[in-house]
Short mmCIF file of C-alpha atoms and ligand atoms in Angstrom, two decimals:
data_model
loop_
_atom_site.label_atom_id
_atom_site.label_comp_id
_atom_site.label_asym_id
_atom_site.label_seq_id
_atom_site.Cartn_x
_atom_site.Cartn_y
_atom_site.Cartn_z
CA UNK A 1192 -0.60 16.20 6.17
CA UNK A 1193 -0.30 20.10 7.09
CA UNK A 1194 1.25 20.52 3.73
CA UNK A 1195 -1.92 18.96 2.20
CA UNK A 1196 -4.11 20.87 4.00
CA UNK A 1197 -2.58 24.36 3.45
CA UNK A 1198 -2.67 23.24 -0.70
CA UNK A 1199 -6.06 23.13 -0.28
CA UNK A 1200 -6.98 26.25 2.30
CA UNK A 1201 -4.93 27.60 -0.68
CA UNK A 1202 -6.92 26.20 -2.99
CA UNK A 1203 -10.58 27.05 -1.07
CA UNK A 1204 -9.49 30.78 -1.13
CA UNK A 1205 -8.58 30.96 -4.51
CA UNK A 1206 -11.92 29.65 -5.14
CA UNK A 1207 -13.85 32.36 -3.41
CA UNK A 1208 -11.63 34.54 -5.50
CA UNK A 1209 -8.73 35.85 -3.40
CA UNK A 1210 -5.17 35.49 -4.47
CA UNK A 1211 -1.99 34.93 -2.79
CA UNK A 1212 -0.66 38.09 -1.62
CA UNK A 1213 3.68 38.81 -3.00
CA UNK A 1214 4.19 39.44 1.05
CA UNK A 1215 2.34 39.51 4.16
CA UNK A 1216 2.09 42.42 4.46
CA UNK A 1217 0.46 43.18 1.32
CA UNK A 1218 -1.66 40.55 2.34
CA UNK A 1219 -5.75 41.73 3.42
CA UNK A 1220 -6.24 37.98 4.79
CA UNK A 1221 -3.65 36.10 6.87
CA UNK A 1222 -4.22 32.41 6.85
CA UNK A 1223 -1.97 30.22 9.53
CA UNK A 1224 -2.28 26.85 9.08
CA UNK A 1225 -0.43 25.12 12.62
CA UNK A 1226 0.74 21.95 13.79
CA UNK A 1227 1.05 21.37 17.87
CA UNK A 1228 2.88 18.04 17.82
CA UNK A 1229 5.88 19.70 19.25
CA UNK A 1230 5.94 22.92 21.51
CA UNK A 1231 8.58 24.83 19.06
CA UNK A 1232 5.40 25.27 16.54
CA UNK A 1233 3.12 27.04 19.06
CA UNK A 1234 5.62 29.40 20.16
CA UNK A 1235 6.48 30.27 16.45
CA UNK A 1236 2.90 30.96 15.75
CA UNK A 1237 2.86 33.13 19.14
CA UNK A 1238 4.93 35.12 17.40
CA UNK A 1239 3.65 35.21 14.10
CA UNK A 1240 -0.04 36.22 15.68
CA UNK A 1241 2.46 38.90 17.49
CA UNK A 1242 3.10 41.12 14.06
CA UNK A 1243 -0.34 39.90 12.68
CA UNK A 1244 -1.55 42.01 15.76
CA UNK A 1245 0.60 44.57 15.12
CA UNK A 1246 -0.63 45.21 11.79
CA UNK A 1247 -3.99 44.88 12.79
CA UNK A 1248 -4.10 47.96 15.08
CA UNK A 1249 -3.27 49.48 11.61
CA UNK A 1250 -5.09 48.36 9.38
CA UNK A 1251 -9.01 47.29 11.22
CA UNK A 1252 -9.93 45.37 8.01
CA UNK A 1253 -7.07 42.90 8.00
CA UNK A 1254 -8.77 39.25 8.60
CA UNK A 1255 -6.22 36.93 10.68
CA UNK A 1256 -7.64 32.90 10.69
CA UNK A 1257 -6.00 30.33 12.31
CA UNK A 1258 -6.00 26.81 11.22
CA UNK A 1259 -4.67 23.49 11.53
CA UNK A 1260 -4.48 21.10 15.00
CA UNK A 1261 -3.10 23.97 17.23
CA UNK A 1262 -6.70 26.07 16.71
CA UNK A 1263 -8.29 22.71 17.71
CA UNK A 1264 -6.16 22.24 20.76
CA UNK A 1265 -6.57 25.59 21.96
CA UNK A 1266 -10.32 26.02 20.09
CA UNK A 1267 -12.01 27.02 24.39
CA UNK A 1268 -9.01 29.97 24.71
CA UNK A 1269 -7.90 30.89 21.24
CA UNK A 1270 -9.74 34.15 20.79
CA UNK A 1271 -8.74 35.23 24.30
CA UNK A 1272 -4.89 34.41 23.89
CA UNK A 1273 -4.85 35.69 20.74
CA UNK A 1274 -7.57 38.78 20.32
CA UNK A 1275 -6.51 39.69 16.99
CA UNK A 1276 -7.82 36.35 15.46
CA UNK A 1277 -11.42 36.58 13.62
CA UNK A 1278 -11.56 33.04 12.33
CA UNK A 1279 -10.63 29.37 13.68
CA UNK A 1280 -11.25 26.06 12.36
CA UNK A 1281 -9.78 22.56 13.30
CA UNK A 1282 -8.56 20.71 10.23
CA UNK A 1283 -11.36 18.78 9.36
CA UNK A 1284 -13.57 21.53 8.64
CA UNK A 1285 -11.21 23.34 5.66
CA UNK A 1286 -14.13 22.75 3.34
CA UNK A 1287 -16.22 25.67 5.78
CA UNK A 1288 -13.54 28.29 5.10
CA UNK A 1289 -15.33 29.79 2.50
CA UNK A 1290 -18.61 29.54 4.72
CA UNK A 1291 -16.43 32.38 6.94
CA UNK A 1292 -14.18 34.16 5.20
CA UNK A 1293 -16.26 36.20 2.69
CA UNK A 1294 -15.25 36.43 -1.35
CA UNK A 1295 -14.15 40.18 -1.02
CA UNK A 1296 -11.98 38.42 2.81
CA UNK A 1297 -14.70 39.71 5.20
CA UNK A 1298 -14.72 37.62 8.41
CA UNK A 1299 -17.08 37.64 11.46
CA UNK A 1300 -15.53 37.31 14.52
CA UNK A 1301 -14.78 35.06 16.83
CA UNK A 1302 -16.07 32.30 14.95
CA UNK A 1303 -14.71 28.23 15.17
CA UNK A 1304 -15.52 26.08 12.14
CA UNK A 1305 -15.66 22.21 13.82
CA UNK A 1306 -17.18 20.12 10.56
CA UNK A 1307 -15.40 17.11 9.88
CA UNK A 1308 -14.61 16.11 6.25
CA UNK A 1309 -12.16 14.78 3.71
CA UNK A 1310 -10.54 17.26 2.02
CA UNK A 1311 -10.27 15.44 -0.99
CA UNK A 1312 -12.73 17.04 -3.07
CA UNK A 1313 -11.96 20.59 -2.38
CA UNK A 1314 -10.37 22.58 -4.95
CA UNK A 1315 -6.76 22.77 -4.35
CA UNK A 1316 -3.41 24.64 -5.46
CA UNK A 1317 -0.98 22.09 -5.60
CA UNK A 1318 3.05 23.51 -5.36
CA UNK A 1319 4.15 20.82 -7.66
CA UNK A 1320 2.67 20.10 -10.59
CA UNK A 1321 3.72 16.39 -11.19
CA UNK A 1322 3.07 14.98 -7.19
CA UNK A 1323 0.19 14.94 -5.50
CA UNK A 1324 -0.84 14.09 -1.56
CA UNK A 1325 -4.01 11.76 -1.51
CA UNK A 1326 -5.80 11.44 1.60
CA UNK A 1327 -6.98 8.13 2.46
CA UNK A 1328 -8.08 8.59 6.37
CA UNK A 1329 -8.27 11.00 9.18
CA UNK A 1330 -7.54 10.72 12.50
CA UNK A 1331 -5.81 7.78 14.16
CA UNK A 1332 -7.58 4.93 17.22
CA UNK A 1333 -3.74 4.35 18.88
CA UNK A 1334 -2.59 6.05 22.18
CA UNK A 1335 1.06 7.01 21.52
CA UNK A 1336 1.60 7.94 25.42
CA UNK A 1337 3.41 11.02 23.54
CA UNK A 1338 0.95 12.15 20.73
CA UNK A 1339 -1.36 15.00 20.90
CA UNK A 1340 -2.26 13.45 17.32
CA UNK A 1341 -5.75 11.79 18.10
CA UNK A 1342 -6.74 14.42 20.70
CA UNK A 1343 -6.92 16.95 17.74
CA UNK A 1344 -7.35 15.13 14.41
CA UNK A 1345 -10.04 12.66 16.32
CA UNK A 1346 -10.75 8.74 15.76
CA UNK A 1347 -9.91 7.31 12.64
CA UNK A 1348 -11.88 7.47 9.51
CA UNK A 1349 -11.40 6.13 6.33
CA UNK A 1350 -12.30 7.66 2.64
CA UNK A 1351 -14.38 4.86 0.63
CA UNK A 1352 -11.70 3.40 -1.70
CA UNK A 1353 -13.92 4.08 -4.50
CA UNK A 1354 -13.55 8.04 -3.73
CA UNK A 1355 -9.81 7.35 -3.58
CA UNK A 1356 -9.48 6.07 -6.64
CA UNK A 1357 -11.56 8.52 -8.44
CA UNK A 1358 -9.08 11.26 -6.96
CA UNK A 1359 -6.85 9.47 -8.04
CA UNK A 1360 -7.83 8.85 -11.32
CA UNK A 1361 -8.69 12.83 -11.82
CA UNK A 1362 -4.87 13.51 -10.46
CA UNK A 1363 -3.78 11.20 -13.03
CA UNK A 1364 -5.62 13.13 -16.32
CA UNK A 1365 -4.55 16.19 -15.03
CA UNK A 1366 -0.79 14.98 -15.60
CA UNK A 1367 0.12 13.72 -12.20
CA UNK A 1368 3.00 11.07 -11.88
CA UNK A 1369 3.26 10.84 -7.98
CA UNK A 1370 0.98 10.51 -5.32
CA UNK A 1371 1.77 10.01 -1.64
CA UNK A 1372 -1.05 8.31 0.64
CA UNK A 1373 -1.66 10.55 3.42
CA UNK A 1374 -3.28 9.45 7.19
CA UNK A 1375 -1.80 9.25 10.39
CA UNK A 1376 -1.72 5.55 10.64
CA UNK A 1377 -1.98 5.37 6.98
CA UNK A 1378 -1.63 1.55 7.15
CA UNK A 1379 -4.63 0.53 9.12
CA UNK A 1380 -6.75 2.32 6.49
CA UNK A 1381 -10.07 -0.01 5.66
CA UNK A 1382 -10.36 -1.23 9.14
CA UNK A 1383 -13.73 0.91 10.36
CA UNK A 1384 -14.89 0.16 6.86
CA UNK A 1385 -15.85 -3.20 8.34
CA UNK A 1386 -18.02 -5.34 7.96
CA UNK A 1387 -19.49 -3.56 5.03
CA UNK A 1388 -16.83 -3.65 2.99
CA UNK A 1389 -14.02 -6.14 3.60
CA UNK A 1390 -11.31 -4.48 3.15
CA UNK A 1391 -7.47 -3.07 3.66
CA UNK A 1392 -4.59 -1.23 2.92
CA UNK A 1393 -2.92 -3.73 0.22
CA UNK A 1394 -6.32 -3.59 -1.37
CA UNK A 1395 -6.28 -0.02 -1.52
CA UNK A 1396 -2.02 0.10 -3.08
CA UNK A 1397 -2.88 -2.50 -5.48
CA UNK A 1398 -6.11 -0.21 -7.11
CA UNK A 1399 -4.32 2.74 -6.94
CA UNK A 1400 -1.11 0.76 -8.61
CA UNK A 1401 -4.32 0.32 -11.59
CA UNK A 1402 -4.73 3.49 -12.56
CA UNK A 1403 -3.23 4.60 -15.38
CA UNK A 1404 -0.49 7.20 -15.61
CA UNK A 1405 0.38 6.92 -12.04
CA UNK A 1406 4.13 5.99 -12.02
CA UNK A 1407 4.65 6.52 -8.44
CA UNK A 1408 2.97 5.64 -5.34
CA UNK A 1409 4.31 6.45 -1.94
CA UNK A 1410 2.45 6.48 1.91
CA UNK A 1411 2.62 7.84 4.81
CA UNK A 1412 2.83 7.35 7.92
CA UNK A 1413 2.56 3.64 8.06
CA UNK A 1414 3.02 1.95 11.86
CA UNK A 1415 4.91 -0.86 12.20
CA UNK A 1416 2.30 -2.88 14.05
CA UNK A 1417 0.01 -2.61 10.65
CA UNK A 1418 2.44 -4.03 7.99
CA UNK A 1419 0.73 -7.25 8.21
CA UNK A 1420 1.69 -9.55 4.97
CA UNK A 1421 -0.57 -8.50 2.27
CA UNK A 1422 0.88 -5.10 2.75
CA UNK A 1423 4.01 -6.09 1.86
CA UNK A 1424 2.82 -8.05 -1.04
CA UNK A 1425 1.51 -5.06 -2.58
CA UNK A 1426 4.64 -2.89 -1.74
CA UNK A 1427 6.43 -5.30 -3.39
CA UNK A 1428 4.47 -6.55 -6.37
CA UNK A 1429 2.98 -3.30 -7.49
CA UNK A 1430 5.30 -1.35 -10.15
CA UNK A 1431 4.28 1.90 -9.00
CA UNK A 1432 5.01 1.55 -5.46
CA UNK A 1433 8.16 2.79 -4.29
CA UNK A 1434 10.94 1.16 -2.88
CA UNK A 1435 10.68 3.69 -0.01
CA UNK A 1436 9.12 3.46 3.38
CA UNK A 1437 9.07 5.45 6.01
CA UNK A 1438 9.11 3.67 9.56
CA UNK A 1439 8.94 5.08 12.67
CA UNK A 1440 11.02 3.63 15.15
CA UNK A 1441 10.67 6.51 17.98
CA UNK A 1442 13.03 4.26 20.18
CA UNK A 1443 14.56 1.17 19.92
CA UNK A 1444 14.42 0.03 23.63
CA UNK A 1445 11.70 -2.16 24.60
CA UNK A 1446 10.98 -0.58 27.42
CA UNK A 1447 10.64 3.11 26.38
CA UNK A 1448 8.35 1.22 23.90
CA UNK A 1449 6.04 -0.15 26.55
CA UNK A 1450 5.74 3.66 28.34
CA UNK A 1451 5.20 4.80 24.62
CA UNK A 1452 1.94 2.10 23.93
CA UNK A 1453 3.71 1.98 20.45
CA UNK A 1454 2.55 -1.70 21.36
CA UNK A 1455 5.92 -3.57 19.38
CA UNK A 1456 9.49 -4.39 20.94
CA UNK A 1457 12.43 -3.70 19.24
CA UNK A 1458 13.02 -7.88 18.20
CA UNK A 1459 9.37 -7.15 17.07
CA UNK A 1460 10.10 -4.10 15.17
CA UNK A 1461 14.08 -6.00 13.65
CA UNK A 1462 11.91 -8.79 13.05
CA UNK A 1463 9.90 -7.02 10.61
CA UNK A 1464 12.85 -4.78 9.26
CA UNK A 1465 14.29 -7.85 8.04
CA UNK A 1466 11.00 -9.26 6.43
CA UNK A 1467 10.02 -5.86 4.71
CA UNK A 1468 14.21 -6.19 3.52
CA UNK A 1469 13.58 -9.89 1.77
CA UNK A 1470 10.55 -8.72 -0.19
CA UNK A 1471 11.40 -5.88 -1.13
CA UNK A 1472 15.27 -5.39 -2.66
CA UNK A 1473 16.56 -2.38 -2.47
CA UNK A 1474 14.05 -1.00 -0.14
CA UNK A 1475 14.71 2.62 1.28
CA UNK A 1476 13.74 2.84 4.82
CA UNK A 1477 12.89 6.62 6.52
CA UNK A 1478 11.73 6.41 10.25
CA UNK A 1479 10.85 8.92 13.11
CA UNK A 1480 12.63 9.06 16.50
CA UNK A 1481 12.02 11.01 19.84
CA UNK A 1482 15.01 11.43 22.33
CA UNK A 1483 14.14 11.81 25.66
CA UNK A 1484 11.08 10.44 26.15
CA UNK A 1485 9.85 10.57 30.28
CA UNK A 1486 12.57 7.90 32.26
CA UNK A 1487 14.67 7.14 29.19
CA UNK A 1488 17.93 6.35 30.69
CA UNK A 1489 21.64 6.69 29.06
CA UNK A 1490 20.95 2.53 28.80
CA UNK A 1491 17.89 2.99 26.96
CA UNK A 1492 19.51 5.62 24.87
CA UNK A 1493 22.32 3.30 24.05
CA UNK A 1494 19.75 0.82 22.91
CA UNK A 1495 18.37 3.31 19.65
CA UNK A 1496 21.88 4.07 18.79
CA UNK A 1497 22.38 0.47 18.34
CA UNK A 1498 19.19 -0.32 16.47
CA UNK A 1499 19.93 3.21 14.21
CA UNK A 1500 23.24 1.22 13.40
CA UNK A 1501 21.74 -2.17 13.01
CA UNK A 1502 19.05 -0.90 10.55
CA UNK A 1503 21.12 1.51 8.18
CA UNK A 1504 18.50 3.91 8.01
CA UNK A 1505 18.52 5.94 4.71
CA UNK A 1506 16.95 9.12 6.51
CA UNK A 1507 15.80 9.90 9.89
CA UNK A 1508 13.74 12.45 11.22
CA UNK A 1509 14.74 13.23 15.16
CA UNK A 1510 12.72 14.91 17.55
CA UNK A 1511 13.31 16.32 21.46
CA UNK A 1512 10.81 14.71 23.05
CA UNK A 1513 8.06 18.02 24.06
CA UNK A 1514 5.30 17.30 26.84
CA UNK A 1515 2.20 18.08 25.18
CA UNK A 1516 -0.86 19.41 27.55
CA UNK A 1517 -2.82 16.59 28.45
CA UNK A 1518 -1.56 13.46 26.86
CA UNK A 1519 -0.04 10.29 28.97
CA UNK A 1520 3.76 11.32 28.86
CA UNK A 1521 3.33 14.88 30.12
CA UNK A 1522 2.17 13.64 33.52
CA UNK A 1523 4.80 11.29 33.99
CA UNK A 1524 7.49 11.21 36.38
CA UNK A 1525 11.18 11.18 35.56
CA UNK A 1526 11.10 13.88 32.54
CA UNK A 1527 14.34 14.08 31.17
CA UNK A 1528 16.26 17.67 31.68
CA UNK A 1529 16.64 19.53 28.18
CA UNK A 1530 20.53 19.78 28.39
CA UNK A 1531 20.91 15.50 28.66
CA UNK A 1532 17.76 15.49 25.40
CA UNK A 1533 19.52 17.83 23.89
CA UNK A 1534 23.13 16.09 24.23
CA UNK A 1535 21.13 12.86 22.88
CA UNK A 1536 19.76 14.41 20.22
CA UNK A 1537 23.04 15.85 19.14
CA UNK A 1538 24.75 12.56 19.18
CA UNK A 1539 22.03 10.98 17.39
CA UNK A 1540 22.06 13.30 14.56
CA UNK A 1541 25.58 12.71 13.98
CA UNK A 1542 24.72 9.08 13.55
CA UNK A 1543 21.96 9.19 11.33
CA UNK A 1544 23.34 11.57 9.39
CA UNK A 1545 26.75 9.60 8.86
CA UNK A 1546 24.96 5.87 8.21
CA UNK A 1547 23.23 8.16 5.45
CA UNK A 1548 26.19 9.71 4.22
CA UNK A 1549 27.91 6.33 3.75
CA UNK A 1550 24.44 4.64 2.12
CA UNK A 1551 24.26 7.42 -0.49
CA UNK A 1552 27.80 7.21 -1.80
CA UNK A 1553 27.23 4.13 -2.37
CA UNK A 1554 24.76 4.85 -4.81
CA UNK A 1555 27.63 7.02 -6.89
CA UNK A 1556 28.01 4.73 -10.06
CA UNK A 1557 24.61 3.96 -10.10
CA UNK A 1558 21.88 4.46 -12.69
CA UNK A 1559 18.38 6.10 -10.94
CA UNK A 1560 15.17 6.46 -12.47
CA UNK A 1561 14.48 10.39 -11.72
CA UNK A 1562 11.32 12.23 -11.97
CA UNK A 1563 12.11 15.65 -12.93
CA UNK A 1564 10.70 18.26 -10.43
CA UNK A 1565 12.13 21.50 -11.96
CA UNK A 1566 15.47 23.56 -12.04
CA UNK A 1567 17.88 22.72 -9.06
CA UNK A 1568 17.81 25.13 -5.81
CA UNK A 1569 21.10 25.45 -5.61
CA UNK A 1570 22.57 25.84 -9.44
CA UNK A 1571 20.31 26.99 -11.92
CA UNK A 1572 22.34 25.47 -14.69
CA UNK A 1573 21.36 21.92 -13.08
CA UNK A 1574 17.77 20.31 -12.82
CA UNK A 1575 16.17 18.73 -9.70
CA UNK A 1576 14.63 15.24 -9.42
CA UNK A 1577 13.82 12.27 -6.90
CA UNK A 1578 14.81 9.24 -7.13
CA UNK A 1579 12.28 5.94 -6.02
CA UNK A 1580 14.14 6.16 -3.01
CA UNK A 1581 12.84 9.56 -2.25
CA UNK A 1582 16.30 11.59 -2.66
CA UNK A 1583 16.70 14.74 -4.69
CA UNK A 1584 19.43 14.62 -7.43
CA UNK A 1585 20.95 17.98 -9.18
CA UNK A 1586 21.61 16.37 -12.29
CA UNK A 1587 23.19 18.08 -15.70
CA UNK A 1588 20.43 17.32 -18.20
CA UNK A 1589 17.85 19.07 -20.49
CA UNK A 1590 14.56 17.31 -19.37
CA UNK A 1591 11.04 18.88 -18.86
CA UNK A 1592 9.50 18.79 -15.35
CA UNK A 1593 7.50 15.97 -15.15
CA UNK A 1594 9.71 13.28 -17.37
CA UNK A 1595 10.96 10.39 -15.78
CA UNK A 1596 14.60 9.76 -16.84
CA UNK A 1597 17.31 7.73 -16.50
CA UNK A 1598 20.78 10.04 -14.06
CA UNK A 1599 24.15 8.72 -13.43
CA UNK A 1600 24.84 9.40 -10.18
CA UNK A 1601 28.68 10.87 -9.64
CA UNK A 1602 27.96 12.06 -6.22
CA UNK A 1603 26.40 12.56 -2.94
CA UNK A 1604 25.98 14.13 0.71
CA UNK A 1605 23.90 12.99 3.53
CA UNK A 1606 20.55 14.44 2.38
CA UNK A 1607 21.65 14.41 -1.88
CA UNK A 1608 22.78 13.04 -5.04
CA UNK A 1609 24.52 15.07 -7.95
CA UNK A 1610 24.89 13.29 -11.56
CA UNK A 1611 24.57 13.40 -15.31
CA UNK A 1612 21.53 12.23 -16.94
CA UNK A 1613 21.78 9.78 -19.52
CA UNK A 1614 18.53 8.72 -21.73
CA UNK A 1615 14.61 9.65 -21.35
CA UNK A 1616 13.25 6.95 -19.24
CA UNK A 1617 9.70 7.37 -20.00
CA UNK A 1618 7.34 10.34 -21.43
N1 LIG B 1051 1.25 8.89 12.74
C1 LIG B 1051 2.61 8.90 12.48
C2 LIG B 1051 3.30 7.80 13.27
O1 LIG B 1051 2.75 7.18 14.12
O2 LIG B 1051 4.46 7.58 12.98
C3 LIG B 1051 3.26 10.23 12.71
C4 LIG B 1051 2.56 11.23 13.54
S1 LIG B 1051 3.50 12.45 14.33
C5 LIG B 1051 2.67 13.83 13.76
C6 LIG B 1051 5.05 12.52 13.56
C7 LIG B 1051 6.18 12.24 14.49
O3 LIG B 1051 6.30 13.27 15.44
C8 LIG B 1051 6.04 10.98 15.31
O4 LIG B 1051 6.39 9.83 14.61
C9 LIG B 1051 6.95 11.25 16.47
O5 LIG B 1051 8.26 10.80 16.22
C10 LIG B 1051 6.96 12.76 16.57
N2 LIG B 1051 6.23 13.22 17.76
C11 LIG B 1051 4.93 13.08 18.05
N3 LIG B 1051 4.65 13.60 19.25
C12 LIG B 1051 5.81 14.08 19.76
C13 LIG B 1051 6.19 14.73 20.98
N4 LIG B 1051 5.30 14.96 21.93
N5 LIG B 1051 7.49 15.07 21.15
C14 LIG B 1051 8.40 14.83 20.19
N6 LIG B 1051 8.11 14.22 19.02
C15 LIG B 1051 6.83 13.84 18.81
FE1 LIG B 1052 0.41 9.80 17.16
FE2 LIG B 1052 1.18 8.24 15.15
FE3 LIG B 1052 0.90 7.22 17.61
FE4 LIG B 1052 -1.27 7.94 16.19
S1 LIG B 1052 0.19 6.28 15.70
S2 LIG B 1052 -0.90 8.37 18.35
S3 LIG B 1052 -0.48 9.75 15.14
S4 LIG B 1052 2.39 8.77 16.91
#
């Protein structure tokens, strides 16, 4: 979602005519877009907003804004902590930026932009030409015991489908293959559409499936306690829609669950593991885990190592559990000291990172459909792709970005594939 936003805070400045500077410090507005779902983030931007200072002192007419859900978090204190910042706004009010920062980057100070919008229909620079995010909602009604998520990006709020669509339809023309559905419980989009328009997120996969050109279709994040059945109809009837889904676990003992309000248990959350696994063969699963959450004990610990193993995830994203300022967790008892989190997460890592080792070899031998993304990182001689399952090939080919084709795979790490391509898929 940050990565959205920033394409089109990007995309909003380019508008009112300013460019992307080739380094900071060339730069005569700095633009930080922040995330505060983990403490790591705020202290990075601390000292970002340290040199930004810095150069300030030197240079008077240097603009510094600060964006994103740490701005809104902090939106009472930010111009006192930080001095050297002239504009904040929260990250529904991106479409304002141009309201406040000027076309030739003049800024008043000490102002905080608070509108709430989509940013959909803002202009936008996107850093890959063939894939496109697609916001369907903002904000999210559950009450993680963890999140700082719906004290900054507010209740939820879903985009009209018909406005989805037509995005999506204009991404399309303009030579997008991909799109990813973006909101923070992406899966419980429609519901405060109701009763005026009956609808929900199946609906939504099925009409974007529709539209033509679109070979791809991913979400995220979905919650596990929205994948109700025509869901998973969609996922698995609609073409476009990838056999990829990211599903966050954050632990797999029930009663770390219960502290966390993530409102399933873990025969709850296997239960529908297995069901998403019948509809859909060769589904790709992703998820999201936090180590360490307030009284998780070694037990409970043991209990997501076993589910990690019983699932086979394909990729995992692992977190230290961070108090954030005023949600549920921070003020519990029993916080877990950062050596023993840090141990778990550590041990963890080496088990996600193994179970996807051992899924992706066995993908070596296999043929993948690959959307071609541009030369590889790593060895310009090679090109770079993803495969439906969301993992980036190097693969020996002479394709143009954009082309879907069909890769051999010969080999693989934990986080890649390496292979040969073979014939042109598709146009
Ligand atoms: N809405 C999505 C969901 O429910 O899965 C994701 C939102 S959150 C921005 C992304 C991930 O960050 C969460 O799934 C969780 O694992 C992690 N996270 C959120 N708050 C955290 C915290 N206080 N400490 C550590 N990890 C956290
Ligand atoms: Fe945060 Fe996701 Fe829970 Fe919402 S569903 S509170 S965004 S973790």
């Amino acid at each position: 979602m940050n990565a959205h936003d920033s394409e089109r805070i990007k995309g909003m400045l380019e508008s009112l005519g300013l460019g992307e500077a080739p380094s900071q410090e060339e730069a005569d507005v700095l633009v930080f877009n922040t995330c505060t779902v983990r403490e790591k983030p705020d202290t990075k931007l601390a000292a970002y907003l340290g040199d930004a200072g810095a150069r300030k002192r030197q240079d008077p007419e240097l603009v510094v804004a600060v964006g994103g859900c740490y701005a809104e978090a902090q939106r009472e204190r930010i111009f006192e902590l930080y001095p050297q910042v002239d504009v904040a706004f929260g990250p529904g009010s991106i479409p304002h930026l141009g309201d406040w920062i000027g076309a030739n980057g003049e800024a008043p100070r000490g102002r905080f932009g608070t509108h709430e919008h989509f940013a959909g229909d803002l202009p936008m620079h996107r850093e890959r030409r063939y894939s496109a995010w697609v916001q369907v909602s903002m904000g999210c009604n559950s009450k993680c015991a963890y999140c700082i998520v719906p004290a900054v990006r507010g209740r939820e709020q879903s985009r009209r489908p018909g406005e989805i669509v037509a995005e999506v339809t204009h991404l399309a023309t303009d030579g997008v293959k991909e799109i990813t559905l973006l909101g923070q419980n992406v899966n419980s989009w429609g519901r405060d559409l109701r009763p005026e328009l009956d609808t929900e997120f199946g609906e939504l996969l099925r009409a974007c499936d529709g539209v033509e050109g679109i070979e791809r279709i991913r979400f995220t994040s979905p919650h596990p306690k929205d994948f109700r059945d025509p869901v998973i109809a969609a996922v698995a009837e609609c073409d476009a829609v990838c056999e990829q889904i990211h599903l966050p676990l954050q632990s797999g003992s029930s009663r770390i669950l219960k502290a966390m309000r993530r409102t399933y248990d873990r025969g709850r959350y296997l239960a529908l593991v297995d069901k998403l696994r019948a509809a859909i063969p060769g589904l790709a699963l992703g998820t999201d885990i936090i180590v360490g959450f307030p009284g998780e004990t070694e037990d409970d610990f043991a209990q997501t190592l076993e589910v990690v193993e019983e699932v086979r995830y394909d990729s995992a994203f692992t977190f230290i559990y961070s108090p954030r300022h005023g949600t549920e967790a921070a003020a519990l008892p029993d916080q877990v000291p950062e050596d023993v989190k840090h141990a778990r997460l550590e041990r963890l890592v080496e088990v996600t990172q193994r179970i996807a080792a051992e899924k992706n070899a066995q993908r070596v031998g296999s043929m993948e459909e690959v959307l071609v993304e541009g030369r590889s990182r790593t060895d310009a001689t090679l090109l770079r792709g993803r495969t439906r399952s969301n993992l980036t090939v190097n693969f020996a080919g002479d394709a143009a970005p954009g082309q879907l084709v069909a890769v051999l795979i010969e080999g693989s790490t934990s986080t890649t594939l390496r292979g040969a391509q073979r014939t042109a898929v598709a146009a």
